[in-house]
C-alpha positions as a LaTeX table, in Angstrom:
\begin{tabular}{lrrr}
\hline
Residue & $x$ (\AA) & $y$ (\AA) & $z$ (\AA) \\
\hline
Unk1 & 68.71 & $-109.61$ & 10.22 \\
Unk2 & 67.64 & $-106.07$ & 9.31 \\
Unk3 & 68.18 & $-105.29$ & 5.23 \\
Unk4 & 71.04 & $-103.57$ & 4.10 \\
Unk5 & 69.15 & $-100.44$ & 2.25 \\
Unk6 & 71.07 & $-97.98$ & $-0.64$ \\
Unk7 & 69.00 & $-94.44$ & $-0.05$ \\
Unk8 & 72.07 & $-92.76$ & $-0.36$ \\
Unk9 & 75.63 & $-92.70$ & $-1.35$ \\
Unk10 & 76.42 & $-92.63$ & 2.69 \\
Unk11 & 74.37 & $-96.16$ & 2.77 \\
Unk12 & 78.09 & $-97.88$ & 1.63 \\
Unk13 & 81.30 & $-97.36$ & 2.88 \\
Unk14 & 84.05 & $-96.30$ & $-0.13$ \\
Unk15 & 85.18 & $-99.29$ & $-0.20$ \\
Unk16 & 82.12 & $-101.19$ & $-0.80$ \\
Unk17 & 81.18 & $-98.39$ & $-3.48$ \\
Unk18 & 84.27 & $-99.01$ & $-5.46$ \\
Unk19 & 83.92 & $-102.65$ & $-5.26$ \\
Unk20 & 80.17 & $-102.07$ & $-6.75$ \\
Unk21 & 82.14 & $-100.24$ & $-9.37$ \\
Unk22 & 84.77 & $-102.82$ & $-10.41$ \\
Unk23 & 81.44 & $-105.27$ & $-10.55$ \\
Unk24 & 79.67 & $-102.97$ & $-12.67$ \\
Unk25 & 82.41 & $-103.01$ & $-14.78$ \\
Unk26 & 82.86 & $-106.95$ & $-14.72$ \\
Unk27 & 78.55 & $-107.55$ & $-15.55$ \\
Unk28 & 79.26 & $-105.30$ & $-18.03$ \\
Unk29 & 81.68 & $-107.37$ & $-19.80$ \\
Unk30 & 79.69 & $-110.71$ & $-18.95$ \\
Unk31 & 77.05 & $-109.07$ & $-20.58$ \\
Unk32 & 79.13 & $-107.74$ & $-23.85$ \\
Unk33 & 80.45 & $-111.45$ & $-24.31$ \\
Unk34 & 76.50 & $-113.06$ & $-24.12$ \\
Unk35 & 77.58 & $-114.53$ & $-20.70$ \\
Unk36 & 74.24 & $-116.17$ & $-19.03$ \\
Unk37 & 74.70 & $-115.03$ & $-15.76$ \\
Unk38 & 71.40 & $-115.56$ & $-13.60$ \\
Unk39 & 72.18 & $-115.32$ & $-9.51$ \\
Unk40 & 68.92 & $-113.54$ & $-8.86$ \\
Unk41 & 66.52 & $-116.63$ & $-10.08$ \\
Unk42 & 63.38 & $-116.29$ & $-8.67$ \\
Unk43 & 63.73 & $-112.78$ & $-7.15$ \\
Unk44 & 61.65 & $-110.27$ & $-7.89$ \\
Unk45 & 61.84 & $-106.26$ & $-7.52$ \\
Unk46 & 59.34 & $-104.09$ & $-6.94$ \\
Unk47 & 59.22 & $-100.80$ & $-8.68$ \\
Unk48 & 57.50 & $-97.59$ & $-7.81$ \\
Unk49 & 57.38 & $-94.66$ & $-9.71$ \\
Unk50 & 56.03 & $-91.87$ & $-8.45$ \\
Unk51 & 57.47 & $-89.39$ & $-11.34$ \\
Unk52 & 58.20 & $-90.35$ & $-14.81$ \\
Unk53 & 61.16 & $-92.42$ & $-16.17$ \\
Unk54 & 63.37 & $-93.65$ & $-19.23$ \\
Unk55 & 66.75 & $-94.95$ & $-17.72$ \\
Unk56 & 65.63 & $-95.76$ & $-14.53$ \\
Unk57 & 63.01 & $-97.70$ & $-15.01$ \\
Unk58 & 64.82 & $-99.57$ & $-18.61$ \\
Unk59 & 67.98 & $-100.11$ & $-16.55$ \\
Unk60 & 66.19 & $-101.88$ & $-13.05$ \\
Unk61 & 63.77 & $-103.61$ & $-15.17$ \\
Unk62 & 66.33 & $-105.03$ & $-18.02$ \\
Unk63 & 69.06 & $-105.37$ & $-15.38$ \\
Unk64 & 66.66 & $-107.62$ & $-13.09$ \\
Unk65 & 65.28 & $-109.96$ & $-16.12$ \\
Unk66 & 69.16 & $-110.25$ & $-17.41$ \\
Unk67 & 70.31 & $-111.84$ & $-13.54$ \\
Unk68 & 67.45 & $-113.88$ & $-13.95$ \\
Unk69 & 64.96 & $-112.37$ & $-11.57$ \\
Unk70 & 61.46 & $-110.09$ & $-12.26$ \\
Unk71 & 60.66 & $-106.50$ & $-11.90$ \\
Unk72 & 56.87 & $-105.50$ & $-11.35$ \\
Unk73 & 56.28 & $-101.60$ & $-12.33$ \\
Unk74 & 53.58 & $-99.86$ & $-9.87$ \\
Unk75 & 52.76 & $-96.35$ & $-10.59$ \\
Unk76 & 50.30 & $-94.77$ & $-8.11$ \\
Unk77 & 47.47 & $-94.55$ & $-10.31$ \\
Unk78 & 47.89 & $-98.41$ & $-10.63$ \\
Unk79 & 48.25 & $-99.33$ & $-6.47$ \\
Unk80 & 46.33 & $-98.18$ & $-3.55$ \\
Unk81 & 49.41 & $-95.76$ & $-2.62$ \\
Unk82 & 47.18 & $-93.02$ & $-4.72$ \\
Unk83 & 43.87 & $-93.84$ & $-2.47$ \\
Unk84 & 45.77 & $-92.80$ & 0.63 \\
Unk85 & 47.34 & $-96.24$ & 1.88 \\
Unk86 & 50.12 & $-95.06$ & 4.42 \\
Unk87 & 53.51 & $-95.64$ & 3.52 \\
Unk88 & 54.35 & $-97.33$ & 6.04 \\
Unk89 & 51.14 & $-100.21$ & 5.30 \\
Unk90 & 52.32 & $-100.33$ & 1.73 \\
Unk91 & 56.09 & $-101.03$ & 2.75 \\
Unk92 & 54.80 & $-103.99$ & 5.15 \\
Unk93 & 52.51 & $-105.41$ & 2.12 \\
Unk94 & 54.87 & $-105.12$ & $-0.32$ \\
Unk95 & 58.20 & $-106.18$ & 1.50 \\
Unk96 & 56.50 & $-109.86$ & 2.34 \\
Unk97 & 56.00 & $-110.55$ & $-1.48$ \\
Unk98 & 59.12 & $-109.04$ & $-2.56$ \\
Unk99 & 62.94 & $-109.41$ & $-2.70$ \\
Unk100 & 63.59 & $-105.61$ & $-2.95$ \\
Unk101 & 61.65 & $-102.51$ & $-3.93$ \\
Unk102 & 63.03 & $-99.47$ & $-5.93$ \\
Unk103 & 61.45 & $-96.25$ & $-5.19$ \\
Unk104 & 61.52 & $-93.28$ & $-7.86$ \\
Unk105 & 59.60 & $-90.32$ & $-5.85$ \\
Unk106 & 59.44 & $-86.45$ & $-4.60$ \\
Unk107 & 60.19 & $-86.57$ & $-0.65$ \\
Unk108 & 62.61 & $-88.04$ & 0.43 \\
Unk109 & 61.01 & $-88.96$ & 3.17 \\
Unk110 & 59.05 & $-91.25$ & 1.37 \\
Unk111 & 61.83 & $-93.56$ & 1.29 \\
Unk112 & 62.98 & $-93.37$ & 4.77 \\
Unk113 & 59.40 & $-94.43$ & 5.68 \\
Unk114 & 59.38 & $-97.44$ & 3.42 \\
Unk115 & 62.75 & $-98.06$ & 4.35 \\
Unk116 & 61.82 & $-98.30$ & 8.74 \\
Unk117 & 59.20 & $-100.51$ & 7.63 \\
Unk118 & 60.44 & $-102.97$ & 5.12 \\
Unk119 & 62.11 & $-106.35$ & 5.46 \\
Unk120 & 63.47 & $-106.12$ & 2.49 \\
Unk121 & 65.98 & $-103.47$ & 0.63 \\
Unk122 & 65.21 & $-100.82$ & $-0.66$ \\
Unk123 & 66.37 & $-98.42$ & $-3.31$ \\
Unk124 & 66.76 & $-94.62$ & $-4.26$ \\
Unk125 & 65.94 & $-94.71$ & $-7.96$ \\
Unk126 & 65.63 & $-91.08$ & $-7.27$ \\
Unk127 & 64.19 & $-88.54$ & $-5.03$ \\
Unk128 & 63.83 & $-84.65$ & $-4.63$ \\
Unk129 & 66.74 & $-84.66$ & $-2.52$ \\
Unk130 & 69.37 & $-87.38$ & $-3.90$ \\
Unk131 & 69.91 & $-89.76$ & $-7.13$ \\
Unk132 & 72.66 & $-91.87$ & $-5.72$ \\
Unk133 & 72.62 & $-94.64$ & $-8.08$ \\
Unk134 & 73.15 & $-92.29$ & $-11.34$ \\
Unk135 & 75.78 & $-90.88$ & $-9.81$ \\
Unk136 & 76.98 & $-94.66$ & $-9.44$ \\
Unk137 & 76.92 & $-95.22$ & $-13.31$ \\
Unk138 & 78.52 & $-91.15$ & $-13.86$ \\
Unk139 & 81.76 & $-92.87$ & $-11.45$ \\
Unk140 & 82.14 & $-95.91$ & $-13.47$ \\
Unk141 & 82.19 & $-94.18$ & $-16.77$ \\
Unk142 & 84.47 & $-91.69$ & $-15.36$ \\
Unk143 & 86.75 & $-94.92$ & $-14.35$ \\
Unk144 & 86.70 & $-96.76$ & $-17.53$ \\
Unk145 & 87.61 & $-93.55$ & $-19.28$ \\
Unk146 & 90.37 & $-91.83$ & $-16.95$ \\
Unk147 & 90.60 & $-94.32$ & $-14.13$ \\
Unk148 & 90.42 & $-92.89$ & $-10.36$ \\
Unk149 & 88.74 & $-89.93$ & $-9.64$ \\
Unk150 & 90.51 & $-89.52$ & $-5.98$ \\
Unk151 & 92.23 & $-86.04$ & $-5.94$ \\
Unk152 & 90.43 & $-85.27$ & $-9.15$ \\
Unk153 & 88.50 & $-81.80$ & $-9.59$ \\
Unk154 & 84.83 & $-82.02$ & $-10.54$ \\
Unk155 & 82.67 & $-78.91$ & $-11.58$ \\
Unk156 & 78.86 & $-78.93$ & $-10.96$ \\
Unk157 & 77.56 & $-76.05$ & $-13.42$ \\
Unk158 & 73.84 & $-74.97$ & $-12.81$ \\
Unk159 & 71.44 & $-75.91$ & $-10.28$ \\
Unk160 & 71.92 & $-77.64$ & $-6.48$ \\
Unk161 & 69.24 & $-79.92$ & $-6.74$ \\
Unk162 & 69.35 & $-84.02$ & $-6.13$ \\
Unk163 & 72.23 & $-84.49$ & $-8.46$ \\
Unk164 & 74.37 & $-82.13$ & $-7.31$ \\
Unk165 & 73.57 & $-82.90$ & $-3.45$ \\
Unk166 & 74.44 & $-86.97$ & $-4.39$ \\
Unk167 & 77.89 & $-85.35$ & $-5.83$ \\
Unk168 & 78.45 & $-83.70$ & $-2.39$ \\
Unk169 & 78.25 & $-87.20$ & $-1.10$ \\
Unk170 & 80.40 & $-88.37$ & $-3.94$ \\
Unk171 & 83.12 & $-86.01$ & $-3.00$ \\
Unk172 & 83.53 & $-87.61$ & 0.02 \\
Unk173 & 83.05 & $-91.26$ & $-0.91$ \\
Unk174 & 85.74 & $-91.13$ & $-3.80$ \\
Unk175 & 87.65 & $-88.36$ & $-2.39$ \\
Unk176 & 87.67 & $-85.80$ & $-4.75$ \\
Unk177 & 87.52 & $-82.08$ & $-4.71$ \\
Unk178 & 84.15 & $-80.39$ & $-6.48$ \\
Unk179 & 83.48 & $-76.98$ & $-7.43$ \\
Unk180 & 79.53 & $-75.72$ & $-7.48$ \\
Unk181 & 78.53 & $-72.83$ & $-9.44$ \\
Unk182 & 75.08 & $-71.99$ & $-9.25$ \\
Unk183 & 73.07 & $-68.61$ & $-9.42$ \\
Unk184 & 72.35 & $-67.00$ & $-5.33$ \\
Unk185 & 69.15 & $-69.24$ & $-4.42$ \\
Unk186 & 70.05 & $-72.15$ & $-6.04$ \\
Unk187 & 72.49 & $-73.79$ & $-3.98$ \\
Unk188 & 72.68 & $-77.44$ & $-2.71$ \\
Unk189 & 71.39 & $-77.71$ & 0.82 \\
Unk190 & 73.64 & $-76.72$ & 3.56 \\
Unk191 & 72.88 & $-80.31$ & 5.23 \\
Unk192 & 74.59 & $-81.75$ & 1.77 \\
Unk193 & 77.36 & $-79.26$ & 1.79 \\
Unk194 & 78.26 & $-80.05$ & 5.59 \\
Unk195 & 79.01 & $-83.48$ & 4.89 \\
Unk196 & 82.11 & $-82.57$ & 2.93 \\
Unk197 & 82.99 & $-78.74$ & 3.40 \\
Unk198 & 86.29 & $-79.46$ & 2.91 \\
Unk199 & 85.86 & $-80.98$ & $-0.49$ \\
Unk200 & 82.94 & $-78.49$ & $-1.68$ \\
Unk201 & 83.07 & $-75.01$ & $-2.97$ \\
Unk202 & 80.37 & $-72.81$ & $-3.85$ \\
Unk203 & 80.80 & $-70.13$ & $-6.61$ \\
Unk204 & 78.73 & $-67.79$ & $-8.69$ \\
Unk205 & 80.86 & $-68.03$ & $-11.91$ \\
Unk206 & 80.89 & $-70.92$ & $-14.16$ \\
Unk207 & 83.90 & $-70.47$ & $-15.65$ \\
Unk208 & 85.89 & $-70.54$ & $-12.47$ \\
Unk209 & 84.51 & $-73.67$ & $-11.15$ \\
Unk210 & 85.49 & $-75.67$ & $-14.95$ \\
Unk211 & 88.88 & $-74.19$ & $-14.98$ \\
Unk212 & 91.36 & $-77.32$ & $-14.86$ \\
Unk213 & 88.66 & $-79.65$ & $-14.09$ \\
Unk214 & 88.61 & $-83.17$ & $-14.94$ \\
Unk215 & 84.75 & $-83.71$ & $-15.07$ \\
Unk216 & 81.81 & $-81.30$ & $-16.02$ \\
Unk217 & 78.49 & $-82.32$ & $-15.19$ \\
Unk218 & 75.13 & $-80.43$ & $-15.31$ \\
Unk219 & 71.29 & $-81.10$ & $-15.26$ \\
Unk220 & 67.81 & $-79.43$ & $-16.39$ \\
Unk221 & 67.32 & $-76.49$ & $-15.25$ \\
Unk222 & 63.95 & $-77.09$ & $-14.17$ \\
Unk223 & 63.45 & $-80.19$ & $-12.55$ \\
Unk224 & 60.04 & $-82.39$ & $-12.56$ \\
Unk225 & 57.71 & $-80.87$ & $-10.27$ \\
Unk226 & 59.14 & $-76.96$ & $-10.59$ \\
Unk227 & 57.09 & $-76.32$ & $-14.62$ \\
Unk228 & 55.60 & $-73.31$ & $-12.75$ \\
Unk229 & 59.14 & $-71.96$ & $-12.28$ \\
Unk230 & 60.64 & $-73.22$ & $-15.67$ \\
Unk231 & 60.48 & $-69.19$ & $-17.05$ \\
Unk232 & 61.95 & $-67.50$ & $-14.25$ \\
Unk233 & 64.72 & $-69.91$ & $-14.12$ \\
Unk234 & 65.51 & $-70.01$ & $-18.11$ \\
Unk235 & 66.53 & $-66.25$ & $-17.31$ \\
Unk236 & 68.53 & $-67.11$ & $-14.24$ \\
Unk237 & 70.62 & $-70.16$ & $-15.40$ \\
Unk238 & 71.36 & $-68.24$ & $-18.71$ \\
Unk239 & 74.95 & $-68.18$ & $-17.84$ \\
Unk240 & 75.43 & $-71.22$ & $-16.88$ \\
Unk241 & 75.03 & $-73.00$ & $-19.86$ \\
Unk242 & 77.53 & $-75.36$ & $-20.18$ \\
Unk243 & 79.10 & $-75.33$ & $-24.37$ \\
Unk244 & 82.15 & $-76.27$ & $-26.32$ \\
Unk245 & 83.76 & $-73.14$ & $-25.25$ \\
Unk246 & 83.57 & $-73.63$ & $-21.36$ \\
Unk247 & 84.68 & $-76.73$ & $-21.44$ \\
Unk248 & 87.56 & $-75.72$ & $-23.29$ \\
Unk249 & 88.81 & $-73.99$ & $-19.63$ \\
Unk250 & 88.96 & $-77.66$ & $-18.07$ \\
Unk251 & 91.94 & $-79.74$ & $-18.00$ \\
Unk252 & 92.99 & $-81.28$ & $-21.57$ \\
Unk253 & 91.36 & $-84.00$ & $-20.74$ \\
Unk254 & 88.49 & $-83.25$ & $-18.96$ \\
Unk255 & 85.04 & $-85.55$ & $-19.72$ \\
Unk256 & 81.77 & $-83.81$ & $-20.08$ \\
Unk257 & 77.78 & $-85.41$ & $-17.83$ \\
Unk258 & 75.04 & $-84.91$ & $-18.00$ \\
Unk259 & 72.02 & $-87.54$ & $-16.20$ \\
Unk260 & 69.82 & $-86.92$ & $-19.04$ \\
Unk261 & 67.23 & $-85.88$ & $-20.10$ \\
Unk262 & 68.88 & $-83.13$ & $-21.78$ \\
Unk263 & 67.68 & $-79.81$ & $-23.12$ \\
Unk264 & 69.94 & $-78.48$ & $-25.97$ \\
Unk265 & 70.36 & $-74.74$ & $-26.04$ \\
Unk266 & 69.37 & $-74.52$ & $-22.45$ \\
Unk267 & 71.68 & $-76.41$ & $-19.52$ \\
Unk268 & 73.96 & $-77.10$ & $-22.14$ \\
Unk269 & 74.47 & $-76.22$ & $-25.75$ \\
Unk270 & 72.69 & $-77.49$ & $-29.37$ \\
Unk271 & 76.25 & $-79.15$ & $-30.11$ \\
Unk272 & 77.72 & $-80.80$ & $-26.42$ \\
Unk273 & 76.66 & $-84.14$ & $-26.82$ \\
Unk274 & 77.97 & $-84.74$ & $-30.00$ \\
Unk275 & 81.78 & $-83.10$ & $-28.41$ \\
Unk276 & 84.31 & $-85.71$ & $-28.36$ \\
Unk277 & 84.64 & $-84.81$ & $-24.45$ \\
Unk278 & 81.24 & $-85.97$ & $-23.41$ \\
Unk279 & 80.38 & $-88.99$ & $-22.74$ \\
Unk280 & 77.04 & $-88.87$ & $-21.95$ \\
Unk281 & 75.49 & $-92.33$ & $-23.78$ \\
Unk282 & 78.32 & $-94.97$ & $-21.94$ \\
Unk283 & 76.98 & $-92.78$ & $-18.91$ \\
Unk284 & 73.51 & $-93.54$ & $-19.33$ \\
Unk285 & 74.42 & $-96.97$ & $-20.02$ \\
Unk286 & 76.31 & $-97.70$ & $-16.88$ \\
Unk287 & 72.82 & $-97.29$ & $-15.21$ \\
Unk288 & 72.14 & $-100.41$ & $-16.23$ \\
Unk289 & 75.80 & $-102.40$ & $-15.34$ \\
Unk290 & 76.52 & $-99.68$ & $-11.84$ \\
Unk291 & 72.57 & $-101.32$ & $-10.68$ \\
Unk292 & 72.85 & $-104.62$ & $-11.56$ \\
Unk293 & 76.32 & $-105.07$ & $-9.57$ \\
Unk294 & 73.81 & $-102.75$ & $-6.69$ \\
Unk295 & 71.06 & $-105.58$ & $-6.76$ \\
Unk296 & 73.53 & $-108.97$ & $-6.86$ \\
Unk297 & 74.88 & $-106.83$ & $-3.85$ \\
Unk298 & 71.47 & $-106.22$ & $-1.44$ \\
Unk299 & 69.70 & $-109.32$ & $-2.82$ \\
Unk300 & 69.80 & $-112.54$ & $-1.22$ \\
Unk301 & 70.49 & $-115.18$ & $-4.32$ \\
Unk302 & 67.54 & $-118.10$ & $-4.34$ \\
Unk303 & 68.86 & $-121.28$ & $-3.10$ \\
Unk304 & 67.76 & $-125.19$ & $-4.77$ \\
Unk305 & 67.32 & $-126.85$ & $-1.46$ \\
Unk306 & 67.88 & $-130.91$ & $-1.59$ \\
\hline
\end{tabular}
């Protein structure tokens, strides 16, 4: 049997997606009572990080040790991926010791490789082109605070990179309408955008895509692996910095993202993540509850035989 993988959003149908939700949501309350809940006994993840991390690598690692498995962190400096080892050797290697293998890295491609080659799942924890399993924890927060999102309007403010490509993908899945506004040069890529033209819309101003909205999300403006272009693009984004008084042109009730790290006084301003609207700390929290409902879901459970 060939291993279900979760690369991207598209990997699960809705319906599975918003049953990984509803678990999140239940692990999180197992967790919040100091439920013992171990199903993954015995399992162990494999983690590679090819670019740095906080949440990712705290949520797969805590979330694995709390349903009783392991995680082992490899960066490339500490494996033989950095010595030139094809992927596709690696994948092999690894996916006969392991129960699944999470893969933080720059081309996407990367993961498709490990993916054709491994018998095991594996994970986006985040790639130049998509984050799909933050933009898990971003829908659970948004249900625990507002309920559904279908029909909903969500406003991406700054740049098309790999978060705003996985909410393309969102759109679709949960069925809600999103409005883009980036600067000419910085939009998501067209392959993105033609999964869901009906849901997407790309505009210049960031004060028409927040009007009436019931989410606001936004990123760094320069992403890990662009430093060189960190200047240019500080003068760019400049208007789309995303403050108090922009978000005061969503709807009344409108909750404020953002996937953190965050730069105050650039993507957004000094004060946002202290506004009542955001909700940016139960966000980077869900990481932990949206991935641990994602691994009970791809990993096998260990079995006591007789």
């Amino acid at each position: 049997m060939s291993a279900r993988h979760f690369l991207s959003l598209m990997d699960c149908t809705p319906q599975e997606l918003a049953n990984l939700i509803r678990r999140g949501i239940e692990l999180k309350d197992l967790r919040n009572r100091g439920a013992l809940f171990e199903p993954l006994k015995n399992r162990v993840l494999g983690m590679i990080f090819e670019k740095a991390s906080t949440r990712t690598r705290l949520s797969f690692e805590a979330g694995m040790i709390q349903l009783g498995g392991q995680a082992i962190f490899l960066s490339p400096r500490d494996s033989q991926l950095d010595r030139g080892e094809p992927i596709s050797d690696t994948a092999i290697v690894m996916s006969r010791m392991l129960d699944a293998v999470m893969i933080r890295t720059f081309a996407h491609s990367t993961l498709t490789t490990f993916a054709e080659n491994s018998q095991v799942p594996i994970i986006n924890g985040l790639s130049d082109d998509l984050h799909p399993c933050q933009v898990l924890a971003d829908m659970q927060t948004f249900l625990e605070h507002r309920g559904s999102i279908q029909g909903k309007t969500v406003a991406w403010v700054g740049d098309g990179n790999n978060m705003c490509n996985t909410y393309i993908e969102a759109a679709r899945q949960f069925d809600f309408q999103l409005r883009v506004a980036c600067p000419q040069g910085f939009e998501p890529k067209p392959e993105f955008v033609a999964i869901a033209p009906e849901r997407v819309q790309i505009v210049r101003d960031p004060r028409e895509a927040v009007a009436g909205a019931h989410l606001v999300s936004t990123d760094v403006w320069t992403s890990m692996g662009q430093e060189k272009e960190a200047e240019d693009r500080l003068a760019l984004f400049k208007p789309y910095q995303v403050s108090g008084e922009l978000l005061d042109l969503a709807a009344a009730d409108v909750l404020f993202m953002h996937c953190l790290p965050a730069h105050r006084g650039e993507e957004i301003s000094f004060d946002l993540l202290d506004d009542p609207r955001s909700v940016v700390w139960d966000q980077a929290e869900n990481r932990l509850h949206a991935q641990k409902a994602l691994l009970e879901f791809l990993i096998e459970p260990a079995y006591h035989h007789a």
